[in-house]
Steps between C-alpha positions, in 0.01 A plus 500: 500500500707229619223271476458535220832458380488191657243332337624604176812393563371149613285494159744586305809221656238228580440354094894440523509295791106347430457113528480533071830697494740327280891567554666217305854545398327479113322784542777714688696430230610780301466273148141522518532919427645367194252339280821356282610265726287189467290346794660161416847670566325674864363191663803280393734743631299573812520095605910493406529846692294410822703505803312186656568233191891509597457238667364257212612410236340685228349297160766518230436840241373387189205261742392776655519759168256212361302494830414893546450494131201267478380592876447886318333330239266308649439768713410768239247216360380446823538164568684541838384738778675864555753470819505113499804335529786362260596123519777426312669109500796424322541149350813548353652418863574205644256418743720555787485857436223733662341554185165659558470880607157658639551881409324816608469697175355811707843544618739249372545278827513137494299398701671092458712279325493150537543141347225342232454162314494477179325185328659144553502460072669877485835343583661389845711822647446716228166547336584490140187388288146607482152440441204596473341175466263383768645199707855566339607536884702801363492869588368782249689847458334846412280711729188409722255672673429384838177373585267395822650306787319179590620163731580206298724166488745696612384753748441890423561512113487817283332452149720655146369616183734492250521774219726378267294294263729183403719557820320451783080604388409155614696549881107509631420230290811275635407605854881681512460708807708611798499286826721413739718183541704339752745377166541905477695555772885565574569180700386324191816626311715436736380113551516496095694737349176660352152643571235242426284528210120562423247394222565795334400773783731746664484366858608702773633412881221382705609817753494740283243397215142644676684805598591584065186305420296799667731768405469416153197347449195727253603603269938600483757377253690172492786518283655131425871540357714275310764388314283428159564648145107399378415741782684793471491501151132463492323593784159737422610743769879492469465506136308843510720676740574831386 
């Protein structure tokens, strides 16, 4: 009799603690029982609520409103793979500022935050204008989907697709993808005052950039912030945000 109570018991406890067990924060919270409380509202709140991202500096509320909003959408449509990662860079900061966050939407962690170029023709500190244009040295705003990795001019480089047709559809085209660059780096702002600038692709420290290339590489969201009215006011997934 005890046997068997045993291996009932161990049946019955072993699909909670199973290697496919899932015990996010998101899905312990009680806001999922209640079907009224949006799942952009749950996964934004879960990354300002995690215990872990006090020490960062979080991405500034209405960037990351816009950033879970069109990471749910392209999800939904299937564009960006279930349990992937969020990548969120801010260009409305000066480029001194650790702009670029690497969240873990399963649970709300960040997982980084670090400095990124902008392009040399999107302004000097501040990236302030845009383009889409190829060889317009400038960077593009709206959201990407990552790519495949491959080794380039400038080492391990991670491919974007762009979907925002007259933002930044024509990244792949313009060959805007994420590397790494000794210009990207911290002692460069302290020798100038600045980070150094790109042709138009988020660059990343050469220390850190493999490590966020493979984390976010196939398939997650980019989301490229900034300061731009023709944006906002007219981006295809902002636009439709319900």
């Amino acid at each position: 009799m005890i046997r068997a109570l045993s291996i009932l018991l161990v049946f019955t406890i072993a699909p909670i603690f199973s290697s496919n067990s899932y015990n996010s924060p998101i899905l312990e919270n009680d806001d999922l029982l209640d079907k009224s409380v949006p799942e952009e509202e749950i996964l934004t709140n879960s990354i300002l609520a995690h215990p872990e991202n006090s020490e960062f500096t979080l991405p500034q509320g209405q960037v990351l409103d816009h950033a879970v909003s069109g990471y749910l959408k392209l999800l939904a449509e299937g564009s960006i793979e279930p349990g992937k990662v969020l990548t969120i860079v801010d260009f409305s900061l000066p480029s001194t500022e650790k702009r670029m966050w690497v969240i873990d939407v399963e649970d709300g962690r960040i997982l980084h935050q670090t400095v990124v170029s902008h392009g040399r023709n999107s302004g000097d500190l501040m990236a302030e204008t845009f383009s889409n244009v190829e060889s317009s040295y400038m960077s593009s705003l709206g959201f990407y989907v990552t790519g495949e990795t491959y080794h380039g001019k400038h080492g391990f480089s991670l491919r974007l697709d762009g979907m925002e047709k007259g933002f930044n559809d024509l990244a792949r085209q313009r060959a805007i993808v994420i590397h790494g660059a000794a210009y990207a780096n911290e002692d460069f702002i302290t020798q100038t005052g600045r980070l150094g600038r790109s042709l138009g692709c988020p660059a990343l420290p050469l220390d850190l950039s493999e490590t966020v290339i493979n984390q976010i590489k196939d398939k997650s969201c980019l989301f490229i912030y900034g300061n731009d009215d023709n944006y906002l006011n007219n981006s295809p997934l902002l636009s439709s945000k319900g």
